[in-house]
Short mmCIF file of C-alpha atoms and ligand atoms in Angstrom, two decimals:
data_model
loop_
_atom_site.label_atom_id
_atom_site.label_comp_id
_atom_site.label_asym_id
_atom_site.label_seq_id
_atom_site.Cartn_x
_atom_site.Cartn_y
_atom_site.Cartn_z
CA UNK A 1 -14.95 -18.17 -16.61
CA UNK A 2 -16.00 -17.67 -20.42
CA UNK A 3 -19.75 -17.12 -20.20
CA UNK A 4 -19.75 -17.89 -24.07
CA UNK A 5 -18.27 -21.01 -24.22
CA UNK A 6 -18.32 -21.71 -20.35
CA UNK A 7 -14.90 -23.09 -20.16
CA UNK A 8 -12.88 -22.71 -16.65
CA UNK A 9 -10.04 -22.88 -17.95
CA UNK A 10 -8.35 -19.20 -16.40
CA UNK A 11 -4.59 -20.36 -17.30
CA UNK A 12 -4.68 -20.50 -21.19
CA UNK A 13 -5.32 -18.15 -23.71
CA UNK A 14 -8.73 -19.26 -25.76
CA UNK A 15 -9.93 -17.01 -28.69
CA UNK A 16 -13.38 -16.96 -29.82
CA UNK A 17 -13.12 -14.52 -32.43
CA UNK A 18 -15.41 -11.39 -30.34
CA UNK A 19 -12.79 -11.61 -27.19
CA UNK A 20 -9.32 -13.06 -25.74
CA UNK A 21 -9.00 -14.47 -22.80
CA UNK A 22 -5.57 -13.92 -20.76
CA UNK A 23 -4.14 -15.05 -17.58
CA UNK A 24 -1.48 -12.53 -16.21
CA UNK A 25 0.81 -13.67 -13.80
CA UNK A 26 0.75 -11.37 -10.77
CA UNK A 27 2.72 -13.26 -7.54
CA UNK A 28 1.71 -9.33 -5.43
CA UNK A 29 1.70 -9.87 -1.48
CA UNK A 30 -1.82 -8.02 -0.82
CA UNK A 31 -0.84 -5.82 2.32
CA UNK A 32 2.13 -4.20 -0.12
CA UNK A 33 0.39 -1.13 0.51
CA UNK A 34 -0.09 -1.64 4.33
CA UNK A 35 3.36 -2.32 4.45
CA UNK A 36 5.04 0.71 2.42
CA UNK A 37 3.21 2.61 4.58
CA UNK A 38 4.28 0.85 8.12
CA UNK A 39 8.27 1.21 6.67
CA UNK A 40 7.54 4.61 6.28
CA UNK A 41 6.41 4.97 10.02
CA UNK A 42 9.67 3.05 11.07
CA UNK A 43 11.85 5.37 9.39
CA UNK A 44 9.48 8.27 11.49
CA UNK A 45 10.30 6.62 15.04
CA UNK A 46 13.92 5.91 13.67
CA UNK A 47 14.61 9.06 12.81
CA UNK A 48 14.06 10.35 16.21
CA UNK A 49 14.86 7.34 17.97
CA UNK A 50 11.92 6.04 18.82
CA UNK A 51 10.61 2.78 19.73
CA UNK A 52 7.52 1.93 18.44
CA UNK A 53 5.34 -0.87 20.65
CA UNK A 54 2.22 -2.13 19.39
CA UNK A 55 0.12 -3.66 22.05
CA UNK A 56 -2.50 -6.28 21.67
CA UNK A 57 -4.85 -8.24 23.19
CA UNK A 58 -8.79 -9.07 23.48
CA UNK A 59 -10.59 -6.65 24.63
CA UNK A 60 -10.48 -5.65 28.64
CA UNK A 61 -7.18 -8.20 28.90
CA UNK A 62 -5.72 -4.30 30.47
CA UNK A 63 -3.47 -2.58 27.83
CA UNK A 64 -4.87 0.52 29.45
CA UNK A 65 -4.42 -0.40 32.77
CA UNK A 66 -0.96 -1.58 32.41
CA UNK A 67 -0.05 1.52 29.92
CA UNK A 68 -1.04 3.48 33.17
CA UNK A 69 1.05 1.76 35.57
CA UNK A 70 4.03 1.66 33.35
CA UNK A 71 3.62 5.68 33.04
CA UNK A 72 3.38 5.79 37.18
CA UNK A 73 6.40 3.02 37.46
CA UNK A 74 9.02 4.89 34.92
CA UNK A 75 7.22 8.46 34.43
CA UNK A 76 10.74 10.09 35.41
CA UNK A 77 13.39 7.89 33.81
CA UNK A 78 11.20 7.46 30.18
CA UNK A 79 9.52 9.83 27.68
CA UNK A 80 6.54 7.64 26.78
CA UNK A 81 3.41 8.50 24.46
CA UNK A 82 0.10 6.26 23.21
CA UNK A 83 -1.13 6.05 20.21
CA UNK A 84 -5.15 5.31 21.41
CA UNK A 85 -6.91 2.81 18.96
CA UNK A 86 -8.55 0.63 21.38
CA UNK A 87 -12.12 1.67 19.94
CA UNK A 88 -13.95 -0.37 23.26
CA UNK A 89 -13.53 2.04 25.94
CA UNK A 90 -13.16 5.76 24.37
CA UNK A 91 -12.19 6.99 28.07
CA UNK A 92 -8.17 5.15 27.28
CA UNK A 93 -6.84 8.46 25.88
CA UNK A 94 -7.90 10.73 28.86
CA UNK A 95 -7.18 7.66 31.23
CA UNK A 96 -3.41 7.98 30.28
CA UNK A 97 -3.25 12.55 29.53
CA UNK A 98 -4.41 11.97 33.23
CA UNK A 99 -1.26 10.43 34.00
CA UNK A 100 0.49 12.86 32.00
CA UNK A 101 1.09 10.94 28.87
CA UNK A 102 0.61 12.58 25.57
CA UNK A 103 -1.85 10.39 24.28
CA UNK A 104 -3.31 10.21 20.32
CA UNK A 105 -6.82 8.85 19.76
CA UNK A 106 -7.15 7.29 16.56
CA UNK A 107 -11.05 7.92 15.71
CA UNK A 108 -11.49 5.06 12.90
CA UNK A 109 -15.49 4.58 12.80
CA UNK A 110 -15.88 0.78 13.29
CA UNK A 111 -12.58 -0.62 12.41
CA UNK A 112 -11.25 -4.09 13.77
CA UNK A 113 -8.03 -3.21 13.57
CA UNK A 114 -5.67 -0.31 13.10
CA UNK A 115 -3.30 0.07 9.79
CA UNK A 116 -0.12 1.62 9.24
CA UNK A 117 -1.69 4.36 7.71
CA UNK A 118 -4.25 5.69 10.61
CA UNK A 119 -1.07 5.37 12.77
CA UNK A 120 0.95 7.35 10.42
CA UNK A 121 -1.50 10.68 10.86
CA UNK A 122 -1.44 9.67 14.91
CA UNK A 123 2.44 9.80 14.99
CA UNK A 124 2.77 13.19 13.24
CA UNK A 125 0.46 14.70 16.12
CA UNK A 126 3.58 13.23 18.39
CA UNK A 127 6.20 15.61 19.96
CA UNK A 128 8.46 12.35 18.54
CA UNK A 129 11.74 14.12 19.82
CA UNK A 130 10.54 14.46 23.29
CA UNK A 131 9.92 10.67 23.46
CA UNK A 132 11.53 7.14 23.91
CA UNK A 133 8.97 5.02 23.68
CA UNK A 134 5.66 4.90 21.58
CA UNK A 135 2.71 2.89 22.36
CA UNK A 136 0.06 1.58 20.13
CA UNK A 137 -2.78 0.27 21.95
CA UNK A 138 -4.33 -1.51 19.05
CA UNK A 139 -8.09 -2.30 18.89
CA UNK A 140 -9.06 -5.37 21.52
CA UNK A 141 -9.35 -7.88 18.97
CA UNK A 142 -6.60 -11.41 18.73
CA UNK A 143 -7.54 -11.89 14.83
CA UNK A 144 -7.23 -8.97 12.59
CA UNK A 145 -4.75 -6.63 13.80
CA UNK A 146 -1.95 -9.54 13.44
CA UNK A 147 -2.14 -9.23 10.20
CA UNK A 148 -1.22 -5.20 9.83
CA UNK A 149 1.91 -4.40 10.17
CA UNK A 150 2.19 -0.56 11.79
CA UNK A 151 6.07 0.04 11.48
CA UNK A 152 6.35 -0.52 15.45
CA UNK A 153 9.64 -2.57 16.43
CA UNK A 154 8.32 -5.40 18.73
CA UNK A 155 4.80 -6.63 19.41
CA UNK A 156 3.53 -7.14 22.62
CA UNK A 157 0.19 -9.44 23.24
CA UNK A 158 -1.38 -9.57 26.66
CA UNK A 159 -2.96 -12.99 27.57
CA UNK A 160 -5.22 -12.26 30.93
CA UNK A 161 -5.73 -14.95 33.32
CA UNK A 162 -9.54 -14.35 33.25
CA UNK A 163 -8.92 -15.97 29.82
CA UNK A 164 -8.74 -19.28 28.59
CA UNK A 165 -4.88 -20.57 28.66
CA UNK A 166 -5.26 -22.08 25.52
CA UNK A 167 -5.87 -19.07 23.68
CA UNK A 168 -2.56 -19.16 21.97
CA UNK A 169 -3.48 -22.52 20.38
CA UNK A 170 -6.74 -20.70 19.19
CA UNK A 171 -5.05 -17.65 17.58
CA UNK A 172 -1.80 -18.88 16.55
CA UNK A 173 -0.89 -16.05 14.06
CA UNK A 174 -1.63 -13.04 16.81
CA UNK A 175 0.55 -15.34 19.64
CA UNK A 176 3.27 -16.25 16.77
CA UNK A 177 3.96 -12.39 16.07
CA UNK A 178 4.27 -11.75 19.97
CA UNK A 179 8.05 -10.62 21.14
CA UNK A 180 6.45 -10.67 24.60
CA UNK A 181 3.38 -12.05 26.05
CA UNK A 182 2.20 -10.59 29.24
CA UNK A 183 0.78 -12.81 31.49
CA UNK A 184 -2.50 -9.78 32.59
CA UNK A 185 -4.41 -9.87 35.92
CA UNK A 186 -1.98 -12.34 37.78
CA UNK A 187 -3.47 -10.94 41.20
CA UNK A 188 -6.80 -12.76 40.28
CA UNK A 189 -4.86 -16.47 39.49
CA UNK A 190 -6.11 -17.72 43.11
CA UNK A 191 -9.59 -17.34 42.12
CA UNK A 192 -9.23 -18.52 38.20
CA UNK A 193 -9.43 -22.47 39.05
CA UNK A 194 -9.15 -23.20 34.81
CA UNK A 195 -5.97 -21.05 34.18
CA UNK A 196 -2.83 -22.83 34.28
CA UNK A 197 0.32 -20.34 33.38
CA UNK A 198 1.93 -23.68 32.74
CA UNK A 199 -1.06 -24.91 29.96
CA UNK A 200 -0.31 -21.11 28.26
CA UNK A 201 3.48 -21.56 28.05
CA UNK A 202 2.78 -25.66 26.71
CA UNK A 203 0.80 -23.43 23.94
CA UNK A 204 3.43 -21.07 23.08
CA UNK A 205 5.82 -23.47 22.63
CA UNK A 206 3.55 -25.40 20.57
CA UNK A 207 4.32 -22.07 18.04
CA UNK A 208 7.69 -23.01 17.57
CA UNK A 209 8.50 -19.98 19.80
CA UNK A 210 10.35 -19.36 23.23
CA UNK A 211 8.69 -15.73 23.55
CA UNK A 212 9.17 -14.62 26.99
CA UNK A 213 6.34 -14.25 29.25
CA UNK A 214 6.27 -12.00 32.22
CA UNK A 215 3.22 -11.79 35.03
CA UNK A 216 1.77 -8.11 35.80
CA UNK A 217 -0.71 -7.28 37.97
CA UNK A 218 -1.71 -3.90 37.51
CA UNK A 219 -4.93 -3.44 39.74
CA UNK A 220 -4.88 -1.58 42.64
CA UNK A 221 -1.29 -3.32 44.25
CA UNK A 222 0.54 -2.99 40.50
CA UNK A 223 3.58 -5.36 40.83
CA UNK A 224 5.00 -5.52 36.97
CA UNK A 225 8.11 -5.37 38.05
CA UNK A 226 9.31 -8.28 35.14
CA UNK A 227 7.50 -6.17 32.51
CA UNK A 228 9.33 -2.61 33.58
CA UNK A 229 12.66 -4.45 33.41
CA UNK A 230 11.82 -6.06 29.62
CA UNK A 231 10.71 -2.51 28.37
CA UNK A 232 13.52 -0.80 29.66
CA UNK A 233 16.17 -3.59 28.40
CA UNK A 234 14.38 -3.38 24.93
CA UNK A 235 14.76 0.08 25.11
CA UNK A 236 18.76 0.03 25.96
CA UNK A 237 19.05 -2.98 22.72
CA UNK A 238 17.01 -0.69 20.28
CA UNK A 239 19.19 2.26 21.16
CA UNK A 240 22.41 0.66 20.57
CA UNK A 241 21.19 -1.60 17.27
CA UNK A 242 18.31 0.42 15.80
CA UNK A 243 18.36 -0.92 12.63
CA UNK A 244 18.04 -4.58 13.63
CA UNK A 245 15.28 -3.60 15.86
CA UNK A 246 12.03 -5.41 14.07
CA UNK A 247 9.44 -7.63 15.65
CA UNK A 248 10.46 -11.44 15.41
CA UNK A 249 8.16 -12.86 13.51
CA UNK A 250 7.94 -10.28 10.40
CA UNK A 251 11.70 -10.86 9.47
CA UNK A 252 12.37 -14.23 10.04
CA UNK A 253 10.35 -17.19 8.72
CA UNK A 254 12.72 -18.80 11.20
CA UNK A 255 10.55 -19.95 14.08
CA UNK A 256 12.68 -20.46 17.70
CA UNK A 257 15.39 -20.19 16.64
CA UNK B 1 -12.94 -8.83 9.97
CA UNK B 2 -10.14 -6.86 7.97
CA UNK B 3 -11.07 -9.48 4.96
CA UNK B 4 -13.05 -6.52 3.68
CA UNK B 5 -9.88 -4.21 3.89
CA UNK B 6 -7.73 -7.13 2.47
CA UNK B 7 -9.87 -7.56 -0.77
CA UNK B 8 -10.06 -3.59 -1.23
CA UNK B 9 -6.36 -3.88 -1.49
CA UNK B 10 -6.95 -6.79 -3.92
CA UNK B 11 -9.28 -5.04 -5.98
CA UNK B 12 -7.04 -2.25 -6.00
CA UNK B 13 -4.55 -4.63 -7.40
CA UNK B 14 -6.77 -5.93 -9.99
CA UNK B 15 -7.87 -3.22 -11.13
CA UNK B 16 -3.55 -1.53 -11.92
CA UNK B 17 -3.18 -5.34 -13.71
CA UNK B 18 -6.73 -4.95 -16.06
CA UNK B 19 -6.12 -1.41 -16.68
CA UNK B 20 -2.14 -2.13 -17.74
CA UNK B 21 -3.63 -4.93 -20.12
CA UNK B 22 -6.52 -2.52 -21.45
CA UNK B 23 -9.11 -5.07 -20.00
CA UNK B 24 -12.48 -4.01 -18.64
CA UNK B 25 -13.32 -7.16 -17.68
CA UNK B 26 -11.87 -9.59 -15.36
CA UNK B 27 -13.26 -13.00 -15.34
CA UNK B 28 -11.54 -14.74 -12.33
CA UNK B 29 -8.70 -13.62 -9.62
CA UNK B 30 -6.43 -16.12 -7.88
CA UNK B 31 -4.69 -15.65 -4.64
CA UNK B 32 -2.83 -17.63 -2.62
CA UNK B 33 -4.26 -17.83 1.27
CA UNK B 34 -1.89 -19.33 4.07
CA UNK B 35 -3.27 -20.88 7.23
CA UNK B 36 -0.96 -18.70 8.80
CA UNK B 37 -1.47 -15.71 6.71
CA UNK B 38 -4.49 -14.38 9.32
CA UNK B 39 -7.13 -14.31 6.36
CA UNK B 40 -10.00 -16.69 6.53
CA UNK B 41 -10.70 -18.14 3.22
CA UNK B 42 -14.95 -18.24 3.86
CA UNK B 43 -15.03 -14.40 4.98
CA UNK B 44 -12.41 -13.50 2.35
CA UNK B 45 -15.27 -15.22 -0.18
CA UNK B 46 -17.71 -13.08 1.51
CA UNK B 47 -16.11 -9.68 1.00
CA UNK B 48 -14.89 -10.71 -2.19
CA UNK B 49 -18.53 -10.43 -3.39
CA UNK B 50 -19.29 -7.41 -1.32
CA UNK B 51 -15.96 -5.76 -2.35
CA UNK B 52 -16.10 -6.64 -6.29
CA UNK B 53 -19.46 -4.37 -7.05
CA UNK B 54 -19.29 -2.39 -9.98
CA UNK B 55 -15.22 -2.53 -10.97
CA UNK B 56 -13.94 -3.99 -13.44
CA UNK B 57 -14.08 -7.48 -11.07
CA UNK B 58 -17.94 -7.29 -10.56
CA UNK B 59 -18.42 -10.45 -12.46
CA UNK B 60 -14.84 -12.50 -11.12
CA UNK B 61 -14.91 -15.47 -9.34
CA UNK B 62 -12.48 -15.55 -6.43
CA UNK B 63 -10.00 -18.54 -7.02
CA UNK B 64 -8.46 -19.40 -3.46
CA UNK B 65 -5.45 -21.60 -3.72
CA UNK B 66 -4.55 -23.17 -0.24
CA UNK B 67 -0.96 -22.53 1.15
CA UNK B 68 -0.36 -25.06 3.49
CA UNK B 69 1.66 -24.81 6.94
CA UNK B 70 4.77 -26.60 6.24
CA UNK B 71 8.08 -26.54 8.66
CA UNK B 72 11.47 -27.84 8.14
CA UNK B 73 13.18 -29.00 11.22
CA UNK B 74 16.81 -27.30 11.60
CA UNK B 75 17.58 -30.60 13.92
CA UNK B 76 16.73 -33.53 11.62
CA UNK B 77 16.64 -31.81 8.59
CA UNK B 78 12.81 -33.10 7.33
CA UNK B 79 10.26 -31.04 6.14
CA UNK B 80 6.38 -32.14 7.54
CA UNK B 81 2.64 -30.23 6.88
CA UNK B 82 1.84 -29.42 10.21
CA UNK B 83 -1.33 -28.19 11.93
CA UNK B 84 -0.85 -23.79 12.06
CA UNK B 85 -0.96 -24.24 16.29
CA UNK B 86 1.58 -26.93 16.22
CA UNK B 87 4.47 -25.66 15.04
CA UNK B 88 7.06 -28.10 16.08
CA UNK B 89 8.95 -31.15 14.12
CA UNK B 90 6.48 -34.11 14.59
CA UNK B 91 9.55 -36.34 13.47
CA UNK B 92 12.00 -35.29 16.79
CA UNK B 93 9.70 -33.03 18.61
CA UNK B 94 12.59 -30.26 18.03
CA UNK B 95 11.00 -26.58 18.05
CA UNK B 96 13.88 -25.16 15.98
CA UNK B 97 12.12 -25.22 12.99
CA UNK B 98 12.04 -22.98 10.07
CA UNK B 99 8.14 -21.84 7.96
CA UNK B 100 8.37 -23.21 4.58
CA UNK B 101 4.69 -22.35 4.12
CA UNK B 102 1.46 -20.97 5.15
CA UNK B 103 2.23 -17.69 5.42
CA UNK B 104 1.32 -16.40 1.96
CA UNK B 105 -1.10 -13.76 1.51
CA UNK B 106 -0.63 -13.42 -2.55
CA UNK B 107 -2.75 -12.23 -5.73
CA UNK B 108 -1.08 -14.76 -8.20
CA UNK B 109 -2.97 -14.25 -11.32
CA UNK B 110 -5.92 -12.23 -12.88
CA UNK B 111 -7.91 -14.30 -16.07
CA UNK B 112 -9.13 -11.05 -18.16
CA UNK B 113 -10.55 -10.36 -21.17
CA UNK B 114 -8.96 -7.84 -23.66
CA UNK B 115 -10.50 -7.19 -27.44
CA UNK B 116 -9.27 -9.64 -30.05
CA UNK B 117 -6.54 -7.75 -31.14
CA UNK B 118 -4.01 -9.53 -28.82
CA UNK B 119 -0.95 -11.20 -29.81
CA UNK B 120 0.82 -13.59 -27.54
CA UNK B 121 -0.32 -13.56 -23.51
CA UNK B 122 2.09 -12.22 -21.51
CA UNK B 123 3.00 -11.91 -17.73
CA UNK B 124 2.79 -8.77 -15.41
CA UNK B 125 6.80 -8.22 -16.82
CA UNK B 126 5.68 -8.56 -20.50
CA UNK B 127 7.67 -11.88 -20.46
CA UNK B 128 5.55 -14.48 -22.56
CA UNK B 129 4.20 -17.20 -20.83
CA UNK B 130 5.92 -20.85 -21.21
N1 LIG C 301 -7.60 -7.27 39.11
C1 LIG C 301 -7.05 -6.69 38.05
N2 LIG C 301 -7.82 -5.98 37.20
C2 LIG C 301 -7.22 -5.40 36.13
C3 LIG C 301 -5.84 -5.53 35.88
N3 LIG C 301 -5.55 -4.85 34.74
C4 LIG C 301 -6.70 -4.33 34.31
N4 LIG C 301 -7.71 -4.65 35.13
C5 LIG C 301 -9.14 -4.27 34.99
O1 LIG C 301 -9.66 -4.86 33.80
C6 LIG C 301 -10.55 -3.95 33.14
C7 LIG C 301 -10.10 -3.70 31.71
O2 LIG C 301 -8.83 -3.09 31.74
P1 LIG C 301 -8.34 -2.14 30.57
O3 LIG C 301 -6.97 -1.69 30.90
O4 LIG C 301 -9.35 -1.08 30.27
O5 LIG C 301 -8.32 -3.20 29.35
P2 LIG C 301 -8.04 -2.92 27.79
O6 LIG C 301 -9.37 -3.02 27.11
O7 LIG C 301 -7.14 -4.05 27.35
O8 LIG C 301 -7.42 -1.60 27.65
C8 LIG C 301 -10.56 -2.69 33.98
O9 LIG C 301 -11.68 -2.75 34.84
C9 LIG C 301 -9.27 -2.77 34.75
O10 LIG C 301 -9.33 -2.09 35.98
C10 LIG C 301 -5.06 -6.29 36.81
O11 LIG C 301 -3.84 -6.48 36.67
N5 LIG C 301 -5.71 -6.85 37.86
MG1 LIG C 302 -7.98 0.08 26.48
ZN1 LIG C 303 5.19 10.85 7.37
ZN1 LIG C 304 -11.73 -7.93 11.50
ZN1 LIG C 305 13.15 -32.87 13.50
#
């Protein structure tokens, strides 16, 4: 606004003899910089081979948990690594070197989220030819961390059933950018009388999106069986068409199809 | 709330487009916020103010244009607004459907002030405006 003459108008060009006024046209996405960066990483994890997971969730819905379980369940048949953001329990890293996973913690103050570029110094602390897969377990948080692109190749979102089932209706964008949802802490569904797997999948759909869902329990009996078998399939796809491999929703504006 | 990060990025955009037009002042920035885009207009407002302190923004006013959520069904061929959690045709119910809109996250224009030597204004290109 003009404080001389007080106008409003911000599209035109008004002289008043001491100053001009412009509008410049701009049309610049705002997370350009975010997302140089995040190609960047891809070509990193490409060059070697690498898939890149980034794993979210709220917080204590298990990424940990199931990160260790997957580590005891494929240890021998797959080179895996973590990238640690998860800023709510700063045991996760030693948690999963326990399990003898070479495991990154990102130390990011009092972040909500991570960006490509914290995950950028992370990866080059990687022994990236050693490894198949990378995991990012992001900060425990179903707003921000939607919204920044990392340069990992399929997002995963956990949903635990000590949860509301219509949290996909509540944070659309997070459950809209999942490739997977993991259905967390299915051992405890007999107690949960307010979870419904059925309500949760109503919601997804309600996206637009057919994202497949698998059930893990990871407590103290782990049976994630369905989630093993999706990692290692997405593993076999990425190998043999790395260059299409890119989370759904960041390519296509096409939802479902 | 990664508004704050968002609008550091903005300011950081700003600040190239005042600097390329020799401006010290920016009076107002426009973006473009989807429903879908993951920013929240109110906090984005917030940081905005926090964020703007002492650039060459310190006395803009944010301009938020909405972008609404808008699908067009690959089954019956319409195109509805729809409601960001309800993604589906609400003409056939179909769930093929393709995003029109509502994802932008978009700095569309800066209003600036440059000394009064300027000619004609011009976009980001140097193209003249029409
Ligand atoms: N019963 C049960 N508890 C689980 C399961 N997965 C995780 N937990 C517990 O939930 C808590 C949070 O898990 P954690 O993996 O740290 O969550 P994160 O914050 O998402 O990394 C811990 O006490 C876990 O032991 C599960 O499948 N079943
Ligand atoms: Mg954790
Ligand atoms: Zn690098
Ligand atoms: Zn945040
Ligand atoms: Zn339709």
């Amino acid at each position: 606004m003009c404080e001389d003459c007080g106008c409003t108008l911000n599209d035109t060009t008004h002289d008043h003899g001491h100053h001009t006024e412009e509008s410049v046209r701009v049309m610049r996405g705002l997370m350009e910089s975010n997302d140089h960066q995040a190609a960047h990483n891809r070509e990193h994890f490409d060059r070697h081979g690498v898939l890149c997971i980034n794993l979210m969730s709220s917080p204590g819905a298990g990424k940990t948990r199931l990160l260790e379980a997957t580590a005891e369940a494929l240890g021998g048949r797959m080179g895996m690594a973590v990238i640690e953001g998860d800023l709510e329990t700063e045991n996760d890293a030693r948690r999963l070197r326990d399990k003898g996973v070479p495991a990154v913690q990102i130390t990011t103050g009092s972040a909500c989220h991570l960006d490509a570029g914290m995950v950028h110094a992370a990866l080059h602390e990687l022994p990236l030819d050693e490894i198949d897969v990378v995991f990012v377990e992001n900060v425990g948080n179903l707003v921000c961390p939607a919204s920044f692109d990392l340069g990992q190749h399929a997002n995963v979102v956990l949903l635990s059933v000590t949860e509301g089932d219509d949290k996909p209706a509540k944070y659309p964008v997070m459950f809209r950018a999942a490739d997977l949802v993991v259905l967390s802490k299915t051992d405890l569904l007999e107690f949960m009388d307010d979870f419904d797997p059925d309500n949760a999948a109503r919601y997804l759909n309600d996206l637009g999106m057919e994202a497949a869902m698998v059930r893990t329990a990871a407590g103290r009996r782990a049976a994630i069986g369905d989630w093993t078998a999706w990692l290692e399939a997405r593993l076999a796809a990425h190998r043999s068409t790395q260059r299409e491999s890119r989370p759904a929703a960041r390519d296509m504006t096409t939802v479902g199809a | 709330m990664h508004e704050l990060s968002v609008c550091q990025s903005l300011l950081a955009q700003v600040a190239e487009v005042a600097a390329g037009h020799d401006s010290s002042r920016v009076s107002s920035v426009t973006v473009r916020v989807g429903a879908l885009s993951g920013v929240e207009p109110d906090l984005l407002r917030q940081a905005f103010i926090v964020a703007r302190a002492g650039g060459v923004a310190a006395e803009a006013d944010l301009i938020i244009e909405p972008d609404p959520v808008r699908i067009h069904c690959l089954e019956c061929e319409t195109e509805h607004g729809v409601a960001p959690n309800r993604l589906l045709c609400p003409a056939c119910g179909n769930y093929r459907v393709r995003l029109v809109g509502g994802e932008d996250l978009i700095l569309a224009s800066v209003a600036l002030e440059t000394a009064n030597t300027r000619t004609s204004p011009t976009t980001e290109n140097g193209e003249a405006h029409v």
